[in-house]
C-alpha cells in the first residue's frame, strides 16, 4: 500500500469563503503515483467544512444563505461564554461535514461531471490547515 | 491491496426517491472477494445523497419532510438564474451528505442490525450514477 | 495492508449524551501498530452520530439546541406509527452524520489542535455499539 500526504494552508480575507480545491487534489494525486485507491480530504480545524458540489456562484450563495438561516453569525451562542465569537462556524462545520473521500481509478479522481471539491471557510482571516491523504497502489 | 469498482445507474420515475441499495453493495462485496477493508459508496451527481438509516417508510417520509422544510423545492434559489430548477436538490445533497464508508470484516459488511444504505434521489427522472469502490485484502 | 477492528459499547444514562472518544481511538491505533493509513469510526445504530468538533460544553449545548430546533424530540413523526418514539434521533443522526475518517501519519492520529472525536447518543439508556476499523501499514 502506498500513501501520500499533503497539507494545504488557507488564509482568507473574508470571514466566510468557499474555495474550489479540485485542482490541488488532482495535482497531489499525480505526484503520488497512486492508480487505485481512495483520497481523503479533511479540514484540520473545527470551524471549516469540506464538501462536494457545484462550482456555480448561485449555488454557493444558496448554501451560505441556508447555513446562515440555521446557524446565523452574531447569535448569542453558549460557546461565546469562552470569549469566542465563532459559535456559528462550529455549527456550520457540522452541517456541511468537514471531510470527503474521493475514489481514485486508473490514476484519476473518479468523479461525476459536475462534482467539484470545496473548502468552506466559516471563520477565516487566519491560517487554517487542510490534509490530503491518498492511499492505494 | 485489492480493489473492486462498480457503477450503478438510477433512473427514477419521481423527482425524489429513496432507494435501498444494501443488497447491491453486498453483491459487489461478494464478487470482490475482499475479506477485510472498507467499502466506499458515493453518488456521482451533486443533486443526490447517500446515507445509512432505517428501511422504514415512516422514517423516509420524516426525512423528506425535514429536507423540504429546510430546502424546499420550488423556492426561488440563486442557482436558478442559470436556468436550472433544482437548487433544492443541491442543498438536500449537502444536508444528507453524498457518500458513506462501510466496514468490511470477514467478507461481510460489518453493519449494525438496522443499518441500511440508501441512495437518495433529489432530482430524478434522468440517469444518474453511483460508484462503489471496495479496497482491502 | 494491516487492519485492526474494535467495537465499543455505550450505555448512557440520559436519552441524549455527547461523549468524547478520542482517547479510545488513540489507544486502538497504538494497539494496531499501524503507521500510515486511515481510521474509520462509525456508529452501528441509526439513532446516533459521530462527528469531529470542540471539547467545549457551550458548543455541545449549541449543537444540541440546533438539532432540537430542526428535529425536536416529542414531535409526532410518521416513524412513530411503528410504535417507536425516536423519530427525532433518526433525523439527528442524518444531520450530524454517523461516521468519520481520521488520517494516521507516523503512528499518530493526524488531527488539528482542536479536533476531538465525539459519539453523539440521541436515543440512549440501552446498549449501543460503535466500530473502529484502522487500515494501513
mmCIF file of C-alpha atoms in Angstrom:
data_model
loop_
_atom_site.group_PDB
_atom_site.id
_atom_site.type_symbol
_atom_site.label_atom_id
_atom_site.label_comp_id
_atom_site.label_asym_id
_atom_site.label_seq_id
_atom_site.Cartn_x
_atom_site.Cartn_y
_atom_site.Cartn_z
ATOM 1 C CA UNK A 1 0.000 0.000 0.000
ATOM 2 C CA UNK A 2 1.253 3.438 -0.981
ATOM 3 C CA UNK A 3 0.394 6.603 0.917
ATOM 4 C CA UNK A 4 0.833 10.282 0.052
ATOM 5 C CA UNK A 5 0.149 13.158 2.468
ATOM 6 C CA UNK A 6 -0.037 16.875 1.777
ATOM 7 C CA UNK A 7 -1.152 19.834 3.881
ATOM 8 C CA UNK A 8 -2.721 22.944 2.356
ATOM 9 C CA UNK A 9 -2.959 26.255 4.199
ATOM 10 C CA UNK A 10 -5.724 28.811 3.670
ATOM 11 C CA UNK A 11 -5.796 32.381 4.923
ATOM 12 C CA UNK A 12 -8.948 34.013 3.620
ATOM 13 C CA UNK A 13 -9.637 37.740 3.529
ATOM 14 C CA UNK A 14 -13.283 37.311 4.466
ATOM 15 C CA UNK A 15 -14.827 35.521 7.428
ATOM 16 C CA UNK A 16 -16.633 33.094 5.125
ATOM 17 C CA UNK A 17 -15.292 31.890 1.776
ATOM 18 C CA UNK A 18 -15.899 28.885 -0.457
ATOM 19 C CA UNK A 19 -12.763 27.749 -2.294
ATOM 20 C CA UNK A 20 -12.579 25.164 -5.096
ATOM 21 C CA UNK A 21 -9.655 22.815 -4.296
ATOM 22 C CA UNK A 22 -10.226 20.200 -7.017
ATOM 23 C CA UNK A 23 -7.101 21.152 -8.969
ATOM 24 C CA UNK A 24 -4.889 20.964 -5.888
ATOM 25 C CA UNK A 25 -6.134 17.458 -5.147
ATOM 26 C CA UNK A 26 -5.592 16.346 -8.744
ATOM 27 C CA UNK A 27 -2.027 17.656 -8.562
ATOM 28 C CA UNK A 28 -1.331 15.669 -5.379
ATOM 29 C CA UNK A 29 -2.806 12.551 -6.925
ATOM 30 C CA UNK A 30 -0.437 12.918 -9.863
ATOM 31 C CA UNK A 31 2.555 13.374 -7.524
ATOM 32 C CA UNK A 32 1.503 10.315 -5.506
ATOM 33 C CA UNK A 33 1.594 7.976 -8.495
ATOM 34 C CA UNK A 34 -1.330 6.060 -6.976
ATOM 35 C CA UNK A 35 -3.511 4.334 -9.573
ATOM 36 C CA UNK A 36 -6.246 2.703 -7.487
ATOM 37 C CA UNK A 37 -7.425 3.756 -4.060
ATOM 38 C CA UNK A 38 -9.057 6.484 -2.015
ATOM 39 C CA UNK A 39 -8.174 10.141 -1.474
ATOM 40 C CA UNK A 40 -9.155 11.527 1.906
ATOM 41 C CA UNK A 41 -9.595 15.296 2.279
ATOM 42 C CA UNK A 42 -10.320 16.942 5.631
ATOM 43 C CA UNK A 43 -10.265 20.324 7.275
ATOM 44 C CA UNK A 44 -7.952 20.255 10.310
ATOM 45 C CA UNK A 45 -9.997 22.930 12.092
ATOM 46 C CA UNK A 46 -13.459 22.745 13.622
ATOM 47 C CA UNK A 47 -14.785 25.928 12.046
ATOM 48 C CA UNK A 48 -14.455 24.887 8.394
ATOM 49 C CA UNK A 49 -16.096 22.393 6.063
ATOM 50 C CA UNK A 50 -15.217 20.258 3.060
ATOM 51 C CA UNK A 51 -17.929 19.220 0.623
ATOM 52 C CA UNK A 52 -18.560 18.115 -2.960
ATOM 53 C CA UNK A 53 -20.907 20.176 -5.099
ATOM 54 C CA UNK A 54 -21.290 22.674 -7.913
ATOM 55 C CA UNK A 55 -18.736 25.319 -8.978
ATOM 56 C CA UNK A 56 -21.590 27.780 -9.502
ATOM 57 C CA UNK A 57 -21.845 31.082 -7.645
ATOM 58 C CA UNK A 58 -25.626 30.993 -7.329
ATOM 59 C CA UNK A 59 -25.485 27.632 -5.568
ATOM 60 C CA UNK A 60 -22.687 28.870 -3.303
ATOM 61 C CA UNK A 61 -24.799 31.811 -2.177
ATOM 62 C CA UNK A 62 -27.787 29.478 -1.667
ATOM 63 C CA UNK A 63 -25.601 27.281 0.536
ATOM 64 C CA UNK A 64 -24.351 30.257 2.515
ATOM 65 C CA UNK A 65 -27.927 31.501 2.997
ATOM 66 C CA UNK A 66 -29.132 28.080 4.159
ATOM 67 C CA UNK A 67 -26.286 27.784 6.679
ATOM 68 C CA UNK A 68 -26.936 31.312 7.921
ATOM 69 C CA UNK A 69 -30.652 30.583 8.318
ATOM 70 C CA UNK A 70 -29.908 27.562 10.545
ATOM 71 C CA UNK A 71 -26.818 28.824 12.400
ATOM 72 C CA UNK A 72 -26.572 32.598 11.950
ATOM 73 C CA UNK A 73 -23.418 34.570 12.677
ATOM 74 C CA UNK A 74 -23.836 37.005 15.547
ATOM 75 C CA UNK A 75 -26.311 34.974 17.598
ATOM 76 C CA UNK A 76 -25.589 34.699 21.300
ATOM 77 C CA UNK A 77 -24.249 31.123 21.371
ATOM 78 C CA UNK A 78 -23.381 29.277 24.573
ATOM 79 C CA UNK A 79 -19.920 28.761 23.107
ATOM 80 C CA UNK A 80 -19.336 32.515 23.299
ATOM 81 C CA UNK A 81 -19.032 32.367 27.092
ATOM 82 C CA UNK A 82 -15.462 31.217 26.381
ATOM 83 C CA UNK A 83 -14.766 34.595 24.769
ATOM 84 C CA UNK A 84 -15.062 33.217 21.216
ATOM 85 C CA UNK A 85 -17.418 34.735 18.623
ATOM 86 C CA UNK A 86 -17.474 31.814 16.177
ATOM 87 C CA UNK A 87 -20.230 29.566 17.509
ATOM 88 C CA UNK A 88 -21.964 29.737 14.128
ATOM 89 C CA UNK A 89 -18.837 28.450 12.386
ATOM 90 C CA UNK A 90 -18.699 25.308 14.570
ATOM 91 C CA UNK A 91 -22.321 24.516 13.725
ATOM 92 C CA UNK A 92 -21.840 25.215 10.018
ATOM 93 C CA UNK A 93 -18.916 22.760 10.063
ATOM 94 C CA UNK A 94 -21.242 20.078 11.472
ATOM 95 C CA UNK A 95 -23.918 20.801 8.848
ATOM 96 C CA UNK A 96 -21.638 20.662 5.796
ATOM 97 C CA UNK A 97 -19.396 17.980 7.293
ATOM 98 C CA UNK A 98 -15.662 18.614 7.323
ATOM 99 C CA UNK A 99 -14.317 15.793 5.162
ATOM 100 C CA UNK A 100 -14.808 13.818 1.974
ATOM 101 C CA UNK A 101 -13.392 10.719 0.324
ATOM 102 C CA UNK A 102 -12.714 10.681 -3.409
ATOM 103 C CA UNK A 103 -12.329 7.451 -5.373
ATOM 104 C CA UNK A 104 -9.151 7.017 -7.445
ATOM 105 C CA UNK A 105 -9.440 4.842 -10.574
ATOM 106 C CA UNK A 106 -6.743 4.484 -13.244
ATOM 107 C CA UNK A 107 -4.705 7.386 -11.816
ATOM 108 C CA UNK A 108 -7.692 9.797 -11.959
ATOM 109 C CA UNK A 109 -10.166 11.192 -9.447
ATOM 110 C CA UNK A 110 -13.234 9.151 -10.364
ATOM 111 C CA UNK A 111 -15.790 11.954 -10.113
ATOM 112 C CA UNK A 112 -19.019 12.723 -11.904
ATOM 113 C CA UNK A 113 -19.050 15.532 -14.463
ATOM 114 C CA UNK A 114 -20.176 18.274 -12.032
ATOM 115 C CA UNK A 115 -18.502 17.148 -8.836
ATOM 116 C CA UNK A 116 -16.078 19.746 -7.529
ATOM 117 C CA UNK A 117 -14.409 19.706 -4.113
ATOM 118 C CA UNK A 118 -14.727 22.784 -1.914
ATOM 119 C CA UNK A 119 -13.039 24.026 1.212
ATOM 120 C CA UNK A 120 -15.640 26.068 3.118
ATOM 121 C CA UNK A 121 -14.105 28.610 5.462
ATOM 122 C CA UNK A 122 -16.520 29.728 8.175
ATOM 123 C CA UNK A 123 -14.115 31.630 10.445
ATOM 124 C CA UNK A 124 -11.290 32.923 8.289
ATOM 125 C CA UNK A 125 -8.795 35.760 8.303
ATOM 126 C CA UNK A 126 -6.221 33.475 9.938
ATOM 127 C CA UNK A 127 -4.190 30.466 8.789
ATOM 128 C CA UNK A 128 -6.118 27.205 8.657
ATOM 129 C CA UNK A 129 -4.869 23.796 7.511
ATOM 130 C CA UNK A 130 -6.375 21.001 5.436
ATOM 131 C CA UNK A 131 -4.982 17.481 4.972
ATOM 132 C CA UNK A 132 -4.945 15.412 1.783
ATOM 133 C CA UNK A 133 -4.053 11.750 2.303
ATOM 134 C CA UNK A 134 -4.182 9.372 -0.652
ATOM 135 C CA UNK A 135 -3.846 5.631 -0.077
ATOM 136 C CA UNK A 136 -3.785 2.817 -2.631
ATOM 137 C CA UNK A 137 -1.478 1.189 -5.154
ATOM 138 C CA UNK B 1 -4.207 -4.324 -1.629
ATOM 139 C CA UNK B 2 -7.185 -5.428 -3.686
ATOM 140 C CA UNK B 3 -9.663 -3.032 -5.232
ATOM 141 C CA UNK B 4 -13.083 -3.565 -6.810
ATOM 142 C CA UNK B 5 -15.096 -0.858 -8.580
ATOM 143 C CA UNK B 6 -18.701 -0.922 -9.748
ATOM 144 C CA UNK B 7 -21.020 1.774 -11.096
ATOM 145 C CA UNK B 8 -24.778 1.663 -10.569
ATOM 146 C CA UNK B 9 -27.228 3.711 -12.641
ATOM 147 C CA UNK B 10 -30.562 5.022 -11.354
ATOM 148 C CA UNK B 11 -33.366 6.486 -13.402
ATOM 149 C CA UNK B 12 -36.255 7.231 -11.065
ATOM 150 C CA UNK B 13 -39.821 7.943 -12.110
ATOM 151 C CA UNK B 14 -40.309 10.606 -9.467
ATOM 152 C CA UNK B 15 -38.266 13.709 -8.736
ATOM 153 C CA UNK B 16 -37.411 12.444 -5.260
ATOM 154 C CA UNK B 17 -36.986 8.788 -4.341
ATOM 155 C CA UNK B 18 -35.207 6.884 -1.587
ATOM 156 C CA UNK B 19 -33.769 3.559 -2.752
ATOM 157 C CA UNK B 20 -32.310 0.818 -0.560
ATOM 158 C CA UNK B 21 -29.026 -0.310 -2.162
ATOM 159 C CA UNK B 22 -27.745 -2.590 0.607
ATOM 160 C CA UNK B 23 -28.211 -5.787 -1.428
ATOM 161 C CA UNK B 24 -26.352 -4.364 -4.419
ATOM 162 C CA UNK B 25 -23.390 -3.475 -2.207
ATOM 163 C CA UNK B 26 -23.368 -6.915 -0.596
ATOM 164 C CA UNK B 27 -23.327 -8.495 -4.044
ATOM 165 C CA UNK B 28 -20.319 -6.400 -5.111
ATOM 166 C CA UNK B 29 -18.509 -7.282 -1.912
ATOM 167 C CA UNK B 30 -19.022 -10.964 -2.648
ATOM 168 C CA UNK B 31 -17.734 -10.518 -6.213
ATOM 169 C CA UNK B 32 -14.683 -8.610 -4.933
ATOM 170 C CA UNK B 33 -13.548 -11.436 -2.671
ATOM 171 C CA UNK B 34 -12.267 -8.825 -0.206
ATOM 172 C CA UNK B 35 -12.247 -10.050 3.399
ATOM 173 C CA UNK B 36 -11.012 -7.041 5.351
ATOM 174 C CA UNK B 37 -11.214 -3.408 4.335
ATOM 175 C CA UNK B 38 -13.522 -0.528 3.529
ATOM 176 C CA UNK B 39 -16.349 -0.131 1.003
ATOM 177 C CA UNK B 40 -16.823 3.396 -0.302
ATOM 178 C CA UNK B 41 -20.202 4.364 -1.771
ATOM 179 C CA UNK B 42 -20.817 7.753 -3.383
ATOM 180 C CA UNK B 43 -23.287 9.495 -5.624
ATOM 181 C CA UNK B 44 -21.519 10.839 -8.724
ATOM 182 C CA UNK B 45 -24.003 13.693 -9.064
ATOM 183 C CA UNK B 46 -24.459 16.775 -6.921
ATOM 184 C CA UNK B 47 -28.225 16.504 -6.600
ATOM 185 C CA UNK B 48 -28.354 13.141 -4.805
ATOM 186 C CA UNK B 49 -27.385 11.774 -1.419
ATOM 187 C CA UNK B 50 -26.178 8.537 0.137
ATOM 188 C CA UNK B 51 -26.894 7.791 3.790
ATOM 189 C CA UNK B 52 -27.258 4.979 6.319
ATOM 190 C CA UNK B 53 -30.546 4.652 8.188
ATOM 191 C CA UNK B 54 -33.787 2.758 8.607
ATOM 192 C CA UNK B 55 -35.664 0.808 5.908
ATOM 193 C CA UNK B 56 -38.946 2.142 7.289
ATOM 194 C CA UNK B 57 -41.376 4.216 5.231
ATOM 195 C CA UNK B 58 -42.410 6.477 8.097
ATOM 196 C CA UNK B 59 -38.807 7.497 8.695
ATOM 197 C CA UNK B 60 -38.284 8.075 4.980
ATOM 198 C CA UNK B 61 -41.237 10.465 4.857
ATOM 199 C CA UNK B 62 -39.937 12.213 8.014
ATOM 200 C CA UNK B 63 -36.581 12.669 6.303
ATOM 201 C CA UNK B 64 -38.191 14.010 3.158
ATOM 202 C CA UNK B 65 -40.298 16.439 5.213
ATOM 203 C CA UNK B 66 -37.254 17.666 7.156
ATOM 204 C CA UNK B 67 -35.271 18.262 3.962
ATOM 205 C CA UNK B 68 -38.249 20.047 2.387
ATOM 206 C CA UNK B 69 -38.644 22.253 5.461
ATOM 207 C CA UNK B 70 -35.004 23.396 5.242
ATOM 208 C CA UNK B 71 -34.545 23.489 1.454
ATOM 209 C CA UNK B 72 -37.985 23.399 -0.209
ATOM 210 C CA UNK B 73 -38.496 22.556 -3.864
ATOM 211 C CA UNK B 74 -39.885 25.488 -5.853
ATOM 212 C CA UNK B 75 -38.203 28.271 -3.892
ATOM 213 C CA UNK B 76 -36.546 30.991 -5.939
ATOM 214 C CA UNK B 77 -32.904 29.946 -5.453
ATOM 215 C CA UNK B 78 -29.969 31.989 -6.723
ATOM 216 C CA UNK B 79 -28.869 28.857 -8.590
ATOM 217 C CA UNK B 80 -31.969 29.135 -10.788
ATOM 218 C CA UNK B 81 -30.524 32.163 -12.590
ATOM 219 C CA UNK B 82 -28.575 29.550 -14.577
ATOM 220 C CA UNK B 83 -31.867 28.195 -15.913
ATOM 221 C CA UNK B 84 -31.886 25.207 -13.555
ATOM 222 C CA UNK B 85 -34.812 24.420 -11.233
ATOM 223 C CA UNK B 86 -33.005 22.057 -8.840
ATOM 224 C CA UNK B 87 -31.455 24.404 -6.263
ATOM 225 C CA UNK B 88 -33.251 22.480 -3.515
ATOM 226 C CA UNK B 89 -31.658 19.208 -4.658
ATOM 227 C CA UNK B 90 -28.122 20.632 -4.332
ATOM 228 C CA UNK B 91 -28.841 21.735 -0.769
ATOM 229 C CA UNK B 92 -30.502 18.440 0.157
ATOM 230 C CA UNK B 93 -27.353 16.664 -1.084
ATOM 231 C CA UNK B 94 -25.260 18.771 1.305
ATOM 232 C CA UNK B 95 -27.594 18.046 4.237
ATOM 233 C CA UNK B 96 -27.724 14.264 3.824
ATOM 234 C CA UNK B 97 -24.137 14.042 2.569
ATOM 235 C CA UNK B 98 -23.497 12.161 -0.637
ATOM 236 C CA UNK B 99 -21.236 9.320 0.468
ATOM 237 C CA UNK B 100 -20.650 6.675 3.113
ATOM 238 C CA UNK B 101 -17.950 4.213 4.075
ATOM 239 C CA UNK B 102 -18.893 0.704 5.182
ATOM 240 C CA UNK B 103 -16.516 -1.518 7.138
ATOM 241 C CA UNK B 104 -15.775 -4.983 5.739
ATOM 242 C CA UNK B 105 -14.935 -7.725 8.268
ATOM 243 C CA UNK B 106 -14.595 -11.449 7.462
ATOM 244 C CA UNK B 107 -16.070 -10.982 3.974
ATOM 245 C CA UNK B 108 -19.213 -9.256 5.330
ATOM 246 C CA UNK B 109 -20.462 -5.681 5.564
ATOM 247 C CA UNK B 110 -19.924 -5.056 9.272
ATOM 248 C CA UNK B 111 -23.160 -3.186 9.940
ATOM 249 C CA UNK B 112 -25.458 -2.920 12.930
ATOM 250 C CA UNK B 113 -28.805 -4.742 12.821
ATOM 251 C CA UNK B 114 -30.815 -1.792 11.466
ATOM 252 C CA UNK B 115 -28.259 -0.104 9.243
ATOM 253 C CA UNK B 116 -29.389 0.010 5.619
ATOM 254 C CA UNK B 117 -27.719 2.010 2.860
ATOM 255 C CA UNK B 118 -29.854 4.381 0.812
ATOM 256 C CA UNK B 119 -29.416 6.261 -2.419
ATOM 257 C CA UNK B 120 -31.458 9.465 -2.108
ATOM 258 C CA UNK B 121 -32.502 10.915 -5.448
ATOM 259 C CA UNK B 122 -33.400 14.593 -5.220
ATOM 260 C CA UNK B 123 -33.610 15.444 -8.928
ATOM 261 C CA UNK B 124 -34.540 12.294 -10.785
ATOM 262 C CA UNK B 125 -36.281 11.290 -13.985
ATOM 263 C CA UNK B 126 -32.889 11.051 -15.723
ATOM 264 C CA UNK B 127 -29.909 8.702 -15.495
ATOM 265 C CA UNK B 128 -27.665 9.231 -12.500
ATOM 266 C CA UNK B 129 -24.581 7.241 -11.480
ATOM 267 C CA UNK B 130 -23.233 5.960 -8.173
ATOM 268 C CA UNK B 131 -19.805 4.447 -7.522
ATOM 269 C CA UNK B 132 -18.971 1.512 -5.254
ATOM 270 C CA UNK B 133 -15.251 1.050 -4.579
ATOM 271 C CA UNK B 134 -14.114 -1.621 -2.149
ATOM 272 C CA UNK B 135 -10.479 -1.740 -1.029
ATOM 273 C CA UNK B 136 -8.756 -4.240 1.252
ATOM 274 C CA UNK B 137 -7.398 -7.751 1.251
ATOM 275 C CA UNK C 1 -2.225 -3.972 4.296
ATOM 276 C CA UNK C 2 -2.847 -4.274 8.012
ATOM 277 C CA UNK C 3 -6.283 -3.993 9.582
ATOM 278 C CA UNK C 4 -7.410 -3.574 13.198
ATOM 279 C CA UNK C 5 -11.038 -3.707 14.350
ATOM 280 C CA UNK C 6 -12.505 -2.810 17.732
ATOM 281 C CA UNK C 7 -16.092 -2.407 18.942
ATOM 282 C CA UNK C 8 -17.034 -0.003 21.724
ATOM 283 C CA UNK C 9 -20.306 -0.232 23.646
ATOM 284 C CA UNK C 10 -22.133 2.750 25.144
ATOM 285 C CA UNK C 11 -25.000 2.667 27.585
ATOM 286 C CA UNK C 12 -25.849 6.239 28.521
ATOM 287 C CA UNK C 13 -27.952 7.317 31.478
ATOM 288 C CA UNK C 14 -29.635 10.102 29.531
ATOM 289 C CA UNK C 15 -31.530 9.973 26.258
ATOM 290 C CA UNK C 16 -29.018 12.328 24.628
ATOM 291 C CA UNK C 17 -25.311 12.472 25.501
ATOM 292 C CA UNK C 18 -22.168 13.644 23.737
ATOM 293 C CA UNK C 19 -19.113 11.531 24.588
ATOM 294 C CA UNK C 20 -15.502 12.303 23.690
ATOM 295 C CA UNK C 21 -13.957 9.088 22.293
ATOM 296 C CA UNK C 22 -10.616 10.495 21.091
ATOM 297 C CA UNK C 23 -8.566 8.666 23.736
ATOM 298 C CA UNK C 24 -10.195 5.321 22.953
ATOM 299 C CA UNK C 25 -9.327 5.721 19.272
ATOM 300 C CA UNK C 26 -5.737 6.690 20.062
ATOM 301 C CA UNK C 27 -5.431 3.590 22.218
ATOM 302 C CA UNK C 28 -6.672 1.333 19.405
ATOM 303 C CA UNK C 29 -4.267 2.986 16.975
ATOM 304 C CA UNK C 30 -1.385 2.213 19.317
ATOM 305 C CA UNK C 31 -2.527 -1.430 19.658
ATOM 306 C CA UNK C 32 -2.827 -1.732 15.867
ATOM 307 C CA UNK C 33 0.786 -0.759 15.211
ATOM 308 C CA UNK C 34 -0.350 0.956 12.002
ATOM 309 C CA UNK C 35 1.898 3.841 10.965
ATOM 310 C CA UNK C 36 0.238 5.181 7.814
ATOM 311 C CA UNK C 37 -3.391 4.842 6.831
ATOM 312 C CA UNK C 38 -6.956 5.708 7.718
ATOM 313 C CA UNK C 39 -9.016 5.115 10.859
ATOM 314 C CA UNK C 40 -12.735 4.662 10.255
ATOM 315 C CA UNK C 41 -15.156 5.308 13.127
ATOM 316 C CA UNK C 42 -18.887 4.656 12.822
ATOM 317 C CA UNK C 43 -21.939 4.268 14.973
ATOM 318 C CA UNK C 44 -23.561 0.869 14.351
ATOM 319 C CA UNK C 45 -27.026 2.211 15.188
ATOM 320 C CA UNK C 46 -29.241 4.599 13.264
ATOM 321 C CA UNK C 47 -30.104 6.833 16.202
ATOM 322 C CA UNK C 48 -26.571 8.022 16.987
ATOM 323 C CA UNK C 49 -23.951 10.228 15.366
ATOM 324 C CA UNK C 50 -20.178 10.525 15.168
ATOM 325 C CA UNK C 51 -18.595 13.898 14.477
ATOM 326 C CA UNK C 52 -15.386 15.905 14.905
ATOM 327 C CA UNK C 53 -15.559 19.174 16.810
ATOM 328 C CA UNK C 54 -14.771 21.020 20.022
ATOM 329 C CA UNK C 55 -14.497 19.510 23.521
ATOM 330 C CA UNK C 56 -16.303 22.557 24.912
ATOM 331 C CA UNK C 57 -19.582 22.344 26.806
ATOM 332 C CA UNK C 58 -21.008 25.570 25.391
ATOM 333 C CA UNK C 59 -20.582 24.291 21.840
ATOM 334 C CA UNK C 60 -22.104 20.939 22.781
ATOM 335 C CA UNK C 61 -25.237 22.655 24.107
ATOM 336 C CA UNK C 62 -25.359 24.838 20.955
ATOM 337 C CA UNK C 63 -25.241 21.672 18.859
ATOM 338 C CA UNK C 64 -27.957 20.020 20.906
ATOM 339 C CA UNK C 65 -30.142 23.133 20.603
ATOM 340 C CA UNK C 66 -29.642 23.312 16.837
ATOM 341 C CA UNK C 67 -30.553 19.636 16.392
ATOM 342 C CA UNK C 68 -33.609 20.071 18.634
ATOM 343 C CA UNK C 69 -34.723 23.116 16.656
ATOM 344 C CA UNK C 70 -34.645 21.148 13.372
ATOM 345 C CA UNK C 71 -35.783 17.724 14.625
ATOM 346 C CA UNK C 72 -37.334 18.118 18.077
ATOM 347 C CA UNK C 73 -37.923 15.221 20.445
ATOM 348 C CA UNK C 74 -41.614 14.613 21.115
ATOM 349 C CA UNK C 75 -42.948 15.677 17.727
ATOM 350 C CA UNK C 76 -45.491 13.385 16.106
ATOM 351 C CA UNK C 77 -43.225 11.756 13.488
ATOM 352 C CA UNK C 78 -44.502 9.368 10.828
ATOM 353 C CA UNK C 79 -41.952 6.865 12.132
ATOM 354 C CA UNK C 80 -43.908 6.682 15.401
ATOM 355 C CA UNK C 81 -46.716 4.728 13.726
ATOM 356 C CA UNK C 82 -44.389 1.739 14.215
ATOM 357 C CA UNK C 83 -44.678 2.202 17.967
ATOM 358 C CA UNK C 84 -41.243 3.866 18.261
ATOM 359 C CA UNK C 85 -40.776 7.274 19.897
ATOM 360 C CA UNK C 86 -37.316 8.082 18.495
ATOM 361 C CA UNK C 87 -38.069 9.700 15.128
ATOM 362 C CA UNK C 88 -36.054 12.741 16.193
ATOM 363 C CA UNK C 89 -32.993 10.573 16.858
ATOM 364 C CA UNK C 90 -33.029 9.137 13.322
ATOM 365 C CA UNK C 91 -33.111 12.656 11.857
ATOM 366 C CA UNK C 92 -30.398 13.933 14.205
ATOM 367 C CA UNK C 93 -28.200 11.026 13.053
ATOM 368 C CA UNK C 94 -28.647 12.175 9.445
ATOM 369 C CA UNK C 95 -27.820 15.796 10.325
ATOM 370 C CA UNK C 96 -24.606 15.094 12.263
ATOM 371 C CA UNK C 97 -23.671 12.129 10.076
ATOM 372 C CA UNK C 98 -22.808 8.859 11.809
ATOM 373 C CA UNK C 99 -19.203 8.283 10.795
ATOM 374 C CA UNK C 100 -15.813 9.911 10.346
ATOM 375 C CA UNK C 101 -12.426 9.025 8.895
ATOM 376 C CA UNK C 102 -9.247 10.059 10.697
ATOM 377 C CA UNK C 103 -5.881 10.208 8.953
ATOM 378 C CA UNK C 104 -2.992 8.248 10.506
ATOM 379 C CA UNK C 105 0.522 9.625 9.930
ATOM 380 C CA UNK C 106 3.686 8.353 11.649
ATOM 381 C CA UNK C 107 1.679 6.234 14.119
ATOM 382 C CA UNK C 108 -0.435 9.231 15.252
ATOM 383 C CA UNK C 109 -3.949 10.495 14.561
ATOM 384 C CA UNK C 110 -3.125 13.409 12.263
ATOM 385 C CA UNK C 111 -5.628 15.885 13.693
ATOM 386 C CA UNK C 112 -5.644 19.648 14.090
ATOM 387 C CA UNK C 113 -5.125 21.118 17.573
ATOM 388 C CA UNK C 114 -8.831 21.342 18.459
ATOM 389 C CA UNK C 115 -10.231 18.322 16.657
ATOM 390 C CA UNK C 116 -11.852 15.875 19.056
ATOM 391 C CA UNK C 117 -13.991 12.896 18.059
ATOM 392 C CA UNK C 118 -17.441 12.558 19.608
ATOM 393 C CA UNK C 119 -20.023 9.821 19.829
ATOM 394 C CA UNK C 120 -23.432 11.532 19.901
ATOM 395 C CA UNK C 121 -26.119 9.418 21.525
ATOM 396 C CA UNK C 122 -29.628 10.500 20.511
ATOM 397 C CA UNK C 123 -31.633 7.569 21.903
ATOM 398 C CA UNK C 124 -29.699 6.152 24.825
ATOM 399 C CA UNK C 125 -30.400 4.251 28.019
ATOM 400 C CA UNK C 126 -29.674 0.981 26.213
ATOM 401 C CA UNK C 127 -26.519 -0.661 24.816
ATOM 402 C CA UNK C 128 -25.326 0.741 21.510
ATOM 403 C CA UNK C 129 -22.223 -0.250 19.532
ATOM 404 C CA UNK C 130 -19.591 1.685 17.593
ATOM 405 C CA UNK C 131 -16.936 0.254 15.271
ATOM 406 C CA UNK C 132 -13.331 1.397 14.924
ATOM 407 C CA UNK C 133 -11.515 -0.038 11.898
ATOM 408 C CA UNK C 134 -7.985 1.107 11.137
ATOM 409 C CA UNK C 135 -6.357 0.121 7.842
ATOM 410 C CA UNK C 136 -2.857 0.856 6.592
ATOM 411 C CA UNK C 137 0.726 -0.255 7.059
#
